[in-house]
Structures are given as structure tokens and as C-alpha cells.
Coordinates of N, CA, C and O in Angstrom, one line a residue:
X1 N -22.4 139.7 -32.6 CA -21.7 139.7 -31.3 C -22.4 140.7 -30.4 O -22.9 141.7 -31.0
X2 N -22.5 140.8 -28.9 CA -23.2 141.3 -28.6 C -22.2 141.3 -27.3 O -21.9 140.2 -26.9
X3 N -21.7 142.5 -26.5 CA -20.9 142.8 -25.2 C -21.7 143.8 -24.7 O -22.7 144.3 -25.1
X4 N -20.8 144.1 -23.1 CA -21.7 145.2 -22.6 C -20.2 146.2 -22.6 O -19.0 146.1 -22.7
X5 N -21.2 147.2 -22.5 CA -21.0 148.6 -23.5 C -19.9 148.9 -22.1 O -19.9 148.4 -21.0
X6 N -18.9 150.2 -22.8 CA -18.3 150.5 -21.8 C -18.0 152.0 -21.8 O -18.2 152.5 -22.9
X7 N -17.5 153.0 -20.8 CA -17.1 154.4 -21.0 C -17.2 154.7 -22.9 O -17.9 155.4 -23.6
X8 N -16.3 154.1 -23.1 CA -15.4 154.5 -24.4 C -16.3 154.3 -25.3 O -15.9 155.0 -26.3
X9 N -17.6 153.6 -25.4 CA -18.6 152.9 -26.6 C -19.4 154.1 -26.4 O -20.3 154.0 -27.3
X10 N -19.6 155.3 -25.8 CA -20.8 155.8 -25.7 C -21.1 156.6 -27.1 O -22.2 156.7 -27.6
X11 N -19.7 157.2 -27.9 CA -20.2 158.1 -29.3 C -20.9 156.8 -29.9 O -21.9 156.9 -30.7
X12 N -20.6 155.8 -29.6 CA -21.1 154.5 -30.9 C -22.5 153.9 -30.2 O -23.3 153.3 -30.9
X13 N -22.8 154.2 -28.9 CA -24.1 154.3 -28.4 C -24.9 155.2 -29.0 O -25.9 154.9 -29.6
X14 N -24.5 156.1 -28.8 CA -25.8 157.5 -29.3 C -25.7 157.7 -30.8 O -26.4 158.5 -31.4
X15 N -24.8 156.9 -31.3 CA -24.8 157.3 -33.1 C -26.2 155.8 -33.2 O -27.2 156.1 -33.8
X16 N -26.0 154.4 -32.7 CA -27.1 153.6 -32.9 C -28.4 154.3 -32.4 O -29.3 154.5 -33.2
X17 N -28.5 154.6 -31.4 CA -29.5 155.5 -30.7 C -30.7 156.3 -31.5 O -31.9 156.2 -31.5
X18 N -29.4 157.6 -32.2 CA -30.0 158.7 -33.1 C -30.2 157.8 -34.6 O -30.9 158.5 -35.3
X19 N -29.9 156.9 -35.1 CA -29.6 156.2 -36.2 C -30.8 154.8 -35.7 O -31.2 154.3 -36.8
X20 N -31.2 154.5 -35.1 CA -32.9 153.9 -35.2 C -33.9 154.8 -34.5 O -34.6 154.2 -33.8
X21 N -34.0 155.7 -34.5 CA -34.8 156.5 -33.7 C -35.1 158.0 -35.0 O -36.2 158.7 -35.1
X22 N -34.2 158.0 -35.5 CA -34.0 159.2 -36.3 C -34.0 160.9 -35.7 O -34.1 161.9 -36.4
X23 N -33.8 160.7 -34.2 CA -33.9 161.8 -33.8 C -33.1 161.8 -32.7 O -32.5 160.8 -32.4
X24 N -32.9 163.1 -31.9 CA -32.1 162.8 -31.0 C -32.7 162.4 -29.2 O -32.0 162.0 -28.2
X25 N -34.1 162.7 -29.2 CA -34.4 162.6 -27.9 C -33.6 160.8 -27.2 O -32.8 160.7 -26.3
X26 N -34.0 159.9 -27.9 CA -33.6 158.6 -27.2 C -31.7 158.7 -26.8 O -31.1 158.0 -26.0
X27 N -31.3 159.4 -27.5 CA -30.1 159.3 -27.5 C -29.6 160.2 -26.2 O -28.9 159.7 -25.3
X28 N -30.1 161.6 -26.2 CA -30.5 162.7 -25.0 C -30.7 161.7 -23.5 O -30.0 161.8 -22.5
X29 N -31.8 160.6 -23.6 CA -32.5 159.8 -22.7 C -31.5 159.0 -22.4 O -31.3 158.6 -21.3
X30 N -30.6 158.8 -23.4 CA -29.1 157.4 -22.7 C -28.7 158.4 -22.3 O -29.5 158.6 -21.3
X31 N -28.0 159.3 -22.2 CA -26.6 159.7 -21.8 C -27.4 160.1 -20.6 O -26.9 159.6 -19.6
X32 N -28.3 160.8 -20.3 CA -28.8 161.2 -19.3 C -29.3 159.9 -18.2 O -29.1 160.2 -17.0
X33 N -29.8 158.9 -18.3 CA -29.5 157.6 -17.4 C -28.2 157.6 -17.2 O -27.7 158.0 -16.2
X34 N -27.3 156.9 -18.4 CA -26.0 156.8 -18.0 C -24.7 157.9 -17.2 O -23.6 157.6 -16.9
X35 N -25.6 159.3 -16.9 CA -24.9 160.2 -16.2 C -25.4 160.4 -14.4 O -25.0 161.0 -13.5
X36 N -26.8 159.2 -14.8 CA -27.7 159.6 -13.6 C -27.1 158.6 -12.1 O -26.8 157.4 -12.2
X37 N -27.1 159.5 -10.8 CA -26.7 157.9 -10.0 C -27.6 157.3 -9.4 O -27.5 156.3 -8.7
X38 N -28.9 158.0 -9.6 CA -30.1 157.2 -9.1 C -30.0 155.8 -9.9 O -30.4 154.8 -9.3
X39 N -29.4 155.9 -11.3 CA -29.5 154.5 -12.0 C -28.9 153.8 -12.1 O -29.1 152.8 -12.8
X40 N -27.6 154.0 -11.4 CA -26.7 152.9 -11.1 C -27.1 152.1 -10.1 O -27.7 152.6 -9.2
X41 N -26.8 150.4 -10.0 CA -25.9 149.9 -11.5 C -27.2 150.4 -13.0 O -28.4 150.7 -13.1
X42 N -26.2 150.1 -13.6 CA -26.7 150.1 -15.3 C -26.4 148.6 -16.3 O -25.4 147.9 -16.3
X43 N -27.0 148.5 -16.8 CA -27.1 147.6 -17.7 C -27.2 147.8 -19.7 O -28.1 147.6 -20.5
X44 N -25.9 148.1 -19.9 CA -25.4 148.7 -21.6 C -25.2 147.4 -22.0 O -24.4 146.7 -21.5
X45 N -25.9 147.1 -22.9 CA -25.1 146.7 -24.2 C -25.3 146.7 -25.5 O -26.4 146.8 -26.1
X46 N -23.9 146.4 -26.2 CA -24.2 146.9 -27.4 C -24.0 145.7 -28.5 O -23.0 144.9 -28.3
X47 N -25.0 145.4 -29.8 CA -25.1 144.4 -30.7 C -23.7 145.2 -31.9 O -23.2 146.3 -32.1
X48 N -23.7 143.9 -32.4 CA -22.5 144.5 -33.6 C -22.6 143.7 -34.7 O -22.9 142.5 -34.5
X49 N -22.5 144.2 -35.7 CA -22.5 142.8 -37.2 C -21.6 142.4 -37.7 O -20.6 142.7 -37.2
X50 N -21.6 141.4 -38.8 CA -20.1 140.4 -38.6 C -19.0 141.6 -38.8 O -17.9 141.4 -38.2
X51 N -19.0 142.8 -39.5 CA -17.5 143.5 -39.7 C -17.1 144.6 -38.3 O -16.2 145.4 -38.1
X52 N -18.4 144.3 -37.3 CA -18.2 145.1 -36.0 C -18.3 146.3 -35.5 O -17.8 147.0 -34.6
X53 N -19.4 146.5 -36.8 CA -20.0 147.7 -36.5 C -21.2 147.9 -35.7 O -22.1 147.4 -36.3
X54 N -21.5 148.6 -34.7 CA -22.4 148.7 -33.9 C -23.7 148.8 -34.5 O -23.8 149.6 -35.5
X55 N -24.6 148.2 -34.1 CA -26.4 147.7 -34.9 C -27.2 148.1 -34.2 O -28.1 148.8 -34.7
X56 N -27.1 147.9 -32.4 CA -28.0 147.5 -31.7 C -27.9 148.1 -30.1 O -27.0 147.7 -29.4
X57 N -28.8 149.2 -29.5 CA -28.3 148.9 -28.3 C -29.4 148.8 -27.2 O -30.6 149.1 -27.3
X58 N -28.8 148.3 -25.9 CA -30.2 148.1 -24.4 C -29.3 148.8 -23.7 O -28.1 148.8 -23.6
X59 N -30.3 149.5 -23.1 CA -29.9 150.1 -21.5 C -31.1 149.6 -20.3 O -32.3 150.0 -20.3
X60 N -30.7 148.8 -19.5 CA -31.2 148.6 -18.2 C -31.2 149.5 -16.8 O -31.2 148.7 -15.9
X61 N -31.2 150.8 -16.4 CA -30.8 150.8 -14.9 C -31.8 150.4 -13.8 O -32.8 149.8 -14.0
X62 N -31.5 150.6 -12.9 CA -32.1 150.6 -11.5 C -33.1 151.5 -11.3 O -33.4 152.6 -11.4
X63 N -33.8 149.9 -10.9 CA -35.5 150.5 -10.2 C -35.8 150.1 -9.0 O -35.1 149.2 -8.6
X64 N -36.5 150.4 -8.3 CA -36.9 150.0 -7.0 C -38.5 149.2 -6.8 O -39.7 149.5 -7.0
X65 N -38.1 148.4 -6.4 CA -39.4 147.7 -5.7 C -39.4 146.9 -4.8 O -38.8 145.9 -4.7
X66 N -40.4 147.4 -3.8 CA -40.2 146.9 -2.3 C -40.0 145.7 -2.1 O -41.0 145.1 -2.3
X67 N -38.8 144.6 -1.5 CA -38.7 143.3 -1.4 C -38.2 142.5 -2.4 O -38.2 141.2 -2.5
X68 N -37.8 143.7 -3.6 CA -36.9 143.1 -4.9 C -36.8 144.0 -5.3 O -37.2 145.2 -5.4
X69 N -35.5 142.8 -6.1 CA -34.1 144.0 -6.8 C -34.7 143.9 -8.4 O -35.1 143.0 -9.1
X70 N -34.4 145.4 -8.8 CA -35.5 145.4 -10.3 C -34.9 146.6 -10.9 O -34.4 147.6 -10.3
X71 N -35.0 146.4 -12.5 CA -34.4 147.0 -13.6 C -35.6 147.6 -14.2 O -36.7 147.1 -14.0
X72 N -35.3 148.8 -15.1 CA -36.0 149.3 -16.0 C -35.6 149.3 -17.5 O -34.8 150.1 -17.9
X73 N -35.9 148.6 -18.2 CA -35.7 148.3 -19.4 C -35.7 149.6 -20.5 O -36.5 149.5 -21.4
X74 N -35.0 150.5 -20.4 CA -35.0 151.7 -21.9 C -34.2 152.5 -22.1 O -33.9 153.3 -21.2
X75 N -33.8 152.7 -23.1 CA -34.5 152.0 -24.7 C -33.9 151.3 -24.9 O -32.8 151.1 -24.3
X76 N -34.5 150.5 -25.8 CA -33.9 149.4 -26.9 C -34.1 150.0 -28.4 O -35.2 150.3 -28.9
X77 N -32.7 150.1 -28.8 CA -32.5 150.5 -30.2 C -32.1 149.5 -31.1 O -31.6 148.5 -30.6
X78 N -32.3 149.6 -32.2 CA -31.6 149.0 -33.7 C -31.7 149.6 -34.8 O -32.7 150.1 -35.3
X79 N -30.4 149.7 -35.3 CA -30.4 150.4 -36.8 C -31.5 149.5 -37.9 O -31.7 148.3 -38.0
X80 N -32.1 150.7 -38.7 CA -33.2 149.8 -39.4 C -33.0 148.9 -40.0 O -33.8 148.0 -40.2
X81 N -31.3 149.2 -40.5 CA -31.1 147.9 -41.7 C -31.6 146.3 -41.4 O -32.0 145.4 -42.2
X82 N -31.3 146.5 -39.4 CA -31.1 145.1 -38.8 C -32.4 145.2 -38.3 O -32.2 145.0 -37.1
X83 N -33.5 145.4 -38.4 CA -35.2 145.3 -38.4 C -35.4 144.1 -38.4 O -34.8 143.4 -39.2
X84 N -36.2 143.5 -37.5 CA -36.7 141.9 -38.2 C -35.8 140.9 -38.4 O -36.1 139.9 -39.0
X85 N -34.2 141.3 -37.6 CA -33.5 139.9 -37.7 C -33.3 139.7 -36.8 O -32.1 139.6 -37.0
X86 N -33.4 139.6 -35.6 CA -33.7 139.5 -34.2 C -32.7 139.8 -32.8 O -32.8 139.4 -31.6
X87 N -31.7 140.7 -33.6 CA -31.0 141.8 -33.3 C -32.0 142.2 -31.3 O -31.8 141.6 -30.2
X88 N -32.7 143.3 -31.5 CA -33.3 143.1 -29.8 C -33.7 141.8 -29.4 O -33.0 141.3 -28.6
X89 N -34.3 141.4 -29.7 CA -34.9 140.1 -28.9 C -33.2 139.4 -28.6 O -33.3 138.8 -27.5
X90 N -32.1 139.3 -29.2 CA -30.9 138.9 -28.6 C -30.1 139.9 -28.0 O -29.0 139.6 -27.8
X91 N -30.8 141.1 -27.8 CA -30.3 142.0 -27.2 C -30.8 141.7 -25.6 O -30.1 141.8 -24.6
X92 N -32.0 141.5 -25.7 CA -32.9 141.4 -24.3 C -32.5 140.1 -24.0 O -32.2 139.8 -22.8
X93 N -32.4 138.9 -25.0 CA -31.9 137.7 -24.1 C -30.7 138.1 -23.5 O -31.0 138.6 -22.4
X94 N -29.8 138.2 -23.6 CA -28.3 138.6 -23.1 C -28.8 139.4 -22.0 O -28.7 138.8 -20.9
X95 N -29.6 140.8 -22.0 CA -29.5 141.5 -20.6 C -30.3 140.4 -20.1 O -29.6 139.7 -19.3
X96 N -31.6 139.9 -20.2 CA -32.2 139.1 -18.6 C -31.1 138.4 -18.4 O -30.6 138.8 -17.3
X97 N -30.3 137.3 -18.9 CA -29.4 136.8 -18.4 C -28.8 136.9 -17.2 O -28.8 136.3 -16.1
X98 N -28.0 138.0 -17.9 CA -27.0 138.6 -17.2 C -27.3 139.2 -15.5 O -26.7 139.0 -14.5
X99 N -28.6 140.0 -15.9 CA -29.4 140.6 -14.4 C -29.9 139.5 -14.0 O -29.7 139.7 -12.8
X100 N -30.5 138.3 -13.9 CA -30.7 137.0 -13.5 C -29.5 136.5 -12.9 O -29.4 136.2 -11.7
X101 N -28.6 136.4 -13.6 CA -27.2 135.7 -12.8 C -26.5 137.0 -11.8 O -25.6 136.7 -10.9
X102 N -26.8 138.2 -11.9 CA -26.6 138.5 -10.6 C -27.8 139.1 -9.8 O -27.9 140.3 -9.6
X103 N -29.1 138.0 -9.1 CA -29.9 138.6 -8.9 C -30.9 139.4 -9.3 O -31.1 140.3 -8.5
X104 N -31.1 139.4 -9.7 CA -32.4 141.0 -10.0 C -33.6 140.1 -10.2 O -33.6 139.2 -11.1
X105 N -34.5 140.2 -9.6 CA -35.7 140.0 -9.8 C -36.7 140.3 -10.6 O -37.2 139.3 -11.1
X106 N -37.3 141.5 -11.0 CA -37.8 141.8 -11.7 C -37.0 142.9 -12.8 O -35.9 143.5 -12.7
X107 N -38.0 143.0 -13.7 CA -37.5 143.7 -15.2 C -38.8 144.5 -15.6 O -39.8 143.9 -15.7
X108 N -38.8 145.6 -15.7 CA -40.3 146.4 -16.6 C -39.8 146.8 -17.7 O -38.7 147.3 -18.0
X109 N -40.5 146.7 -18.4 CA -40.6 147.6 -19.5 C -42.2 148.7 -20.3 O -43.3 148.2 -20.1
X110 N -42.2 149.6 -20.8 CA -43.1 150.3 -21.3 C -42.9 150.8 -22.9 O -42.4 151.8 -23.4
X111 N -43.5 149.8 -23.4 CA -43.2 149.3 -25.2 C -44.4 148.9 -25.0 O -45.2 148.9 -24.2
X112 N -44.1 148.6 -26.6 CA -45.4 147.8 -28.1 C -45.2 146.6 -26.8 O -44.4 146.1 -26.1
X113 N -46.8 146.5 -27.1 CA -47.0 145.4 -26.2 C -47.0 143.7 -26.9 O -47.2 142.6 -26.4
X114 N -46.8 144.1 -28.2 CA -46.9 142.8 -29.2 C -45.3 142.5 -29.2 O -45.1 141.4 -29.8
X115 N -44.1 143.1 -28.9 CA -42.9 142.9 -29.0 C -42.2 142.5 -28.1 O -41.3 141.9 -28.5
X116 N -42.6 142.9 -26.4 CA -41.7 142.5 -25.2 C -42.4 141.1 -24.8 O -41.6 140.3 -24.3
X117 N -43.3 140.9 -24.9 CA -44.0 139.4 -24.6 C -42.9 138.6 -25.4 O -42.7 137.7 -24.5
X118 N -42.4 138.4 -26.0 CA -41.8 137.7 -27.1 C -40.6 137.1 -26.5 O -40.2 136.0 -26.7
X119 N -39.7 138.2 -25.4 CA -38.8 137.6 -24.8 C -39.1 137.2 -23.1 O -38.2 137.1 -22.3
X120 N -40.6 137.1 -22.9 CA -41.1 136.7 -21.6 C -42.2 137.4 -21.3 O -43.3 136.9 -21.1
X121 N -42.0 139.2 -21.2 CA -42.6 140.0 -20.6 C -43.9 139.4 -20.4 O -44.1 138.2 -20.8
X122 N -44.9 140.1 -19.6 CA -46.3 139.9 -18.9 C -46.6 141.0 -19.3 O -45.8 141.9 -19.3
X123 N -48.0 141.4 -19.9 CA -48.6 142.9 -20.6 C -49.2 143.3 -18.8 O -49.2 142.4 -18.0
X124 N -49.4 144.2 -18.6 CA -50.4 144.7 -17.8 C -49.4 144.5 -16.5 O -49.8 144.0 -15.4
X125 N -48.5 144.8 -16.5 CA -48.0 144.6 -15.0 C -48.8 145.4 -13.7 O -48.7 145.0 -12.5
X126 N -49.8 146.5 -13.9 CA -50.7 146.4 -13.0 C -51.8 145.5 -12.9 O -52.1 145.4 -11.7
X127 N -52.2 145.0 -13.4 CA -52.8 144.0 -13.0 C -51.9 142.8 -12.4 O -52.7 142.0 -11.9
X128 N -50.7 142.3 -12.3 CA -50.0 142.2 -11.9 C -49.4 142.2 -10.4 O -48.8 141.3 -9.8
X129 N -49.6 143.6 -10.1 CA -49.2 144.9 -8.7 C -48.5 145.3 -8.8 O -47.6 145.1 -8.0
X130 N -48.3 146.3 -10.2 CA -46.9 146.8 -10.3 C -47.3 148.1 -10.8 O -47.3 148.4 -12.0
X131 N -48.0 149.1 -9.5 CA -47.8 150.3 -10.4 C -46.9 151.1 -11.1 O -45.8 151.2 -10.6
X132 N -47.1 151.7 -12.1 CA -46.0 152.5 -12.9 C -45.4 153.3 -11.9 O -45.6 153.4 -10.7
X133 N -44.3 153.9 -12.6 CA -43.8 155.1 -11.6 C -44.4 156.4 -11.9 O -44.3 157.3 -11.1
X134 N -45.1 156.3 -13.2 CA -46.0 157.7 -13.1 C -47.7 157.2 -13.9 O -47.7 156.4 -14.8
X135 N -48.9 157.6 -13.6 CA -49.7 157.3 -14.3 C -49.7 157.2 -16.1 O -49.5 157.9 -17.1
X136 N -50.0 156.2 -16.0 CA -49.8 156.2 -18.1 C -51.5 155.7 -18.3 O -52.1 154.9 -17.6
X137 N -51.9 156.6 -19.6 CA -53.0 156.9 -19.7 C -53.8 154.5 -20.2 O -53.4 153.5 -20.9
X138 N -55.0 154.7 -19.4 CA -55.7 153.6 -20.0 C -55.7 152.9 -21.0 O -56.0 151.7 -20.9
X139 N -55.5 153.3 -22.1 CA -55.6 152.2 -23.4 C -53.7 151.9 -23.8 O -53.2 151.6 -24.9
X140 N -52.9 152.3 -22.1 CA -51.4 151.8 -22.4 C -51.1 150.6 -21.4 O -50.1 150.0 -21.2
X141 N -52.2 150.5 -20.8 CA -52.1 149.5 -19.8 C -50.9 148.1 -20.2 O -49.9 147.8 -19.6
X142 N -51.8 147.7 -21.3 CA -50.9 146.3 -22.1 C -49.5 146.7 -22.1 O -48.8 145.7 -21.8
X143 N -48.9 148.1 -22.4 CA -47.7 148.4 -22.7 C -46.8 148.8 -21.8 O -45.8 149.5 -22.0
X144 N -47.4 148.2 -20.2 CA -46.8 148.6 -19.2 C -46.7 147.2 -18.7 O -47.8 146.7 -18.5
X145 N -45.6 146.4 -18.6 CA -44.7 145.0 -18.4 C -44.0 144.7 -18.1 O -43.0 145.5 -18.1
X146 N -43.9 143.5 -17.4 CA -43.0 143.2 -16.1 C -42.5 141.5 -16.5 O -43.4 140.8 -16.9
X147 N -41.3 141.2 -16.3 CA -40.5 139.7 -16.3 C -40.4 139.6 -15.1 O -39.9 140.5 -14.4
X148 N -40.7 138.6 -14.6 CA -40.3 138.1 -13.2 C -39.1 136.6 -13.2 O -39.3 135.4 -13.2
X149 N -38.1 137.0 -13.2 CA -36.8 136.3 -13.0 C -36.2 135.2 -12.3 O -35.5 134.3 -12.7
X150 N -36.8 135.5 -11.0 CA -37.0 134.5 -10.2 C -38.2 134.0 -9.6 O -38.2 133.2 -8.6
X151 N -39.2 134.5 -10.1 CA -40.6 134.1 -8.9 C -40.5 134.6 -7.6 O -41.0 133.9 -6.8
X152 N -40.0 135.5 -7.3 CA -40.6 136.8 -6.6 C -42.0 137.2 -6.1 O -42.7 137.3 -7.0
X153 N -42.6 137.5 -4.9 CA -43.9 137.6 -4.5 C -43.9 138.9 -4.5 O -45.1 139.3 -4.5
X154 N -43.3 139.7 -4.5 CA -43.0 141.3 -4.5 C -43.5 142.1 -5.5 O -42.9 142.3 -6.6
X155 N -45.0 142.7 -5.1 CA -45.3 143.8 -5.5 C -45.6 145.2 -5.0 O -45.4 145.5 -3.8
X156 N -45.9 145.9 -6.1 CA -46.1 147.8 -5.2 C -45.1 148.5 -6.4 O -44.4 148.1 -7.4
X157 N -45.6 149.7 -5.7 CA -45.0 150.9 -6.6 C -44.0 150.4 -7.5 O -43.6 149.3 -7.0
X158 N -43.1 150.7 -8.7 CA -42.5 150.8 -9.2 C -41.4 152.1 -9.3 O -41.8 153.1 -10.0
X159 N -40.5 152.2 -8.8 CA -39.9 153.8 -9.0 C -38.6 153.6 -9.4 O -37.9 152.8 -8.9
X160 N -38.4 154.4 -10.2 CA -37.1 154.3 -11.3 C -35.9 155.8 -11.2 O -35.9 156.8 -10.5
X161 N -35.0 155.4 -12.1 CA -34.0 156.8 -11.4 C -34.6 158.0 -12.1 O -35.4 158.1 -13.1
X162 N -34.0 158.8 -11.6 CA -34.2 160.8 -12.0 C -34.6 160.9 -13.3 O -35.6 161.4 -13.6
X163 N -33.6 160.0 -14.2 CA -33.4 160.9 -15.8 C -34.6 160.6 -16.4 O -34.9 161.2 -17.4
X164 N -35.8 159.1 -15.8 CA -36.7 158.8 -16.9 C -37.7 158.6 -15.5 O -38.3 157.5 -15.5
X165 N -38.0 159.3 -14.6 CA -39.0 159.5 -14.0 C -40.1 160.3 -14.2 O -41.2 160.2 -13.7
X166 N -39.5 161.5 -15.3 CA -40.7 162.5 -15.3 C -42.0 162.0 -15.9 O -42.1 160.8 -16.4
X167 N -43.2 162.9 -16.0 CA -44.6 162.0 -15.9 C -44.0 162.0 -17.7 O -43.9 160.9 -18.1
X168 N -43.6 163.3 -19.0 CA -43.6 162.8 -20.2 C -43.0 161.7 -20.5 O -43.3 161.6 -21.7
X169 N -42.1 160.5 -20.0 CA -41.5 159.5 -19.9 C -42.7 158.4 -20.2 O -42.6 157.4 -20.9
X170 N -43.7 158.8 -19.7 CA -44.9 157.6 -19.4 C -46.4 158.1 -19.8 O -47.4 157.5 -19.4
X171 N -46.3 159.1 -20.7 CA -47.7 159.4 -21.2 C -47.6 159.0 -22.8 O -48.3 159.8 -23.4
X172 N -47.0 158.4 -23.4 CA -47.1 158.0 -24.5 C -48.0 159.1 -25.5 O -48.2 158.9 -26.7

């Protein structure tokens, strides 16, 4: 089952978070979007397995790009157990969805470039016209990606909120 997350879900956010990640920065990186108001709205949700224990989570917020409405896709977590059963990829169908049915045009993300193609993504969103919001070094090009939702002609800068603007966000 898969809902969107709410106030009350955030210990069970950051325990999936620190629990596929093994550490605490990504978890540090949610609460800090979800505290930020550059990134509202936001886009939470959270996967669960049949006895309803939290597996899985996406965070979406607010990005800007000139002449459309656009999300930033991170992180996407899953606990290891649920590796390889397609836990994100039904994590990410549910959010485009959802930001599709109200609008949003575009979606980026900055991941494995062999994994976001899989639910649409385009590698190379500069080539595209989507510069990053901070330079990311050349051989990450591929891992900088953009869904286009509705067929949108809208490109240029990419700029995203406070908490995941800084340049370490994007130097892999």
C-alpha cells in the first residue's frame, strides 16, 4: 500500500530513510526539505508491506522553472529487504500521478541514470534545456533527468528550495 505521508508519519519517515541509506545524512536531507518553505508544496509518500510496516519512502518538493510548474524528485528510499521488488518504481508511479493530476509539469531528478529512465525519466536534461541548479561535474550529465508530464515547451534554469540547493547536493 502506498499513501502520502503526513505530520504524524515523519519518525516512520526518517527510520525508512536511515534504514536504506544506513546513515543519517538522507534522513537529515527529509526533515530539512520538509521544514523548508521554499519547498512547499511537497510531495511525501510513504510504501508499506502487507502487515503495514513502512518499506519505502519519496519526497517531491518545489522547483522552479520558467513557464512551468516543476518538482524535485529526493530522495527515494527503500528498506533493503524490499530491493528489487519494485517498491520505488511504485513509489514514483504514484507521485507522477498524483503531480500530473494536479498540474506540474515537469519532474527532475539526479540518480543512477540506469534506474529513473525506467519510470519515464530522460538522462541528460541538459541537453534537454534544463540546467541544474548547481553545476554537477561531466561524466554526471546522464544522472541529471527530467519527466515531462504534459508536453511543456519550457526550458532554462532549474532552481529548487533552500534545504537541497547547496553546490554538495550536486557534486556527487
Amino acid at each position: 500500500m502506498i499513501r502520502q505521508a503526513t505530520d504524524a508519519d515523519l519518525k516512520a519517515i526518517l527510520t525508512v530513510q536511515r534504514n536504506a541509506f544506513g546513515e543519517e545524512d538522507e534522513a537529515e536531507l527529509v526533515r530539512k526539505i520538509l521544514d523548508d518553505a521554499s519547498a512547499q508544496p511537497t510531495l511525501s509518500l510513504l510504501a508499506f508491506d502487507d502487515d503495514g510496516l513502512p518499506i519505502g519512502h519519496i519526497l517531491f518538493s518545489k522547483a522552479h522553472v520558467d513557464g512551468a510548474s516543476a518538482f524535485l524528485l529526493a530522495p527515494l528510499a527503500v528498506i533493503p529487504e524490499y530491493h528489487y521488488k519494485g517498491t520505488g518504481q511504485r513509489l514514483m508511479k504514484e507521485g507522477l500521478k498524483l503531480l500530473k493530476e494536479n498540474g506540474t509539469d515537469l519532474v527532475f531528478v539526479l540518480g543512477p541514470p540506469d534506474y529513473y529512465p525506467r519510470a519515464g525519466f530522460k538522462n541528460n536534461a541538459k541537453k534537454l534545456g534544463f540546467a541544474p541548479p548547481n553545476p554537477i561535474p561531466r561524466q554526471y550529465d546522464d544522472a541529471w533527468m527530467v519527466i515531462n508530464l504534459t508536453g511543456t515547451q519550457a526550458t532554462g534554469q532549474v532552481r529548487v528550495c533552500d534545504a537541497i540547493s547547496a553546490q554538495e547536493y550536486w557534486s556527487a
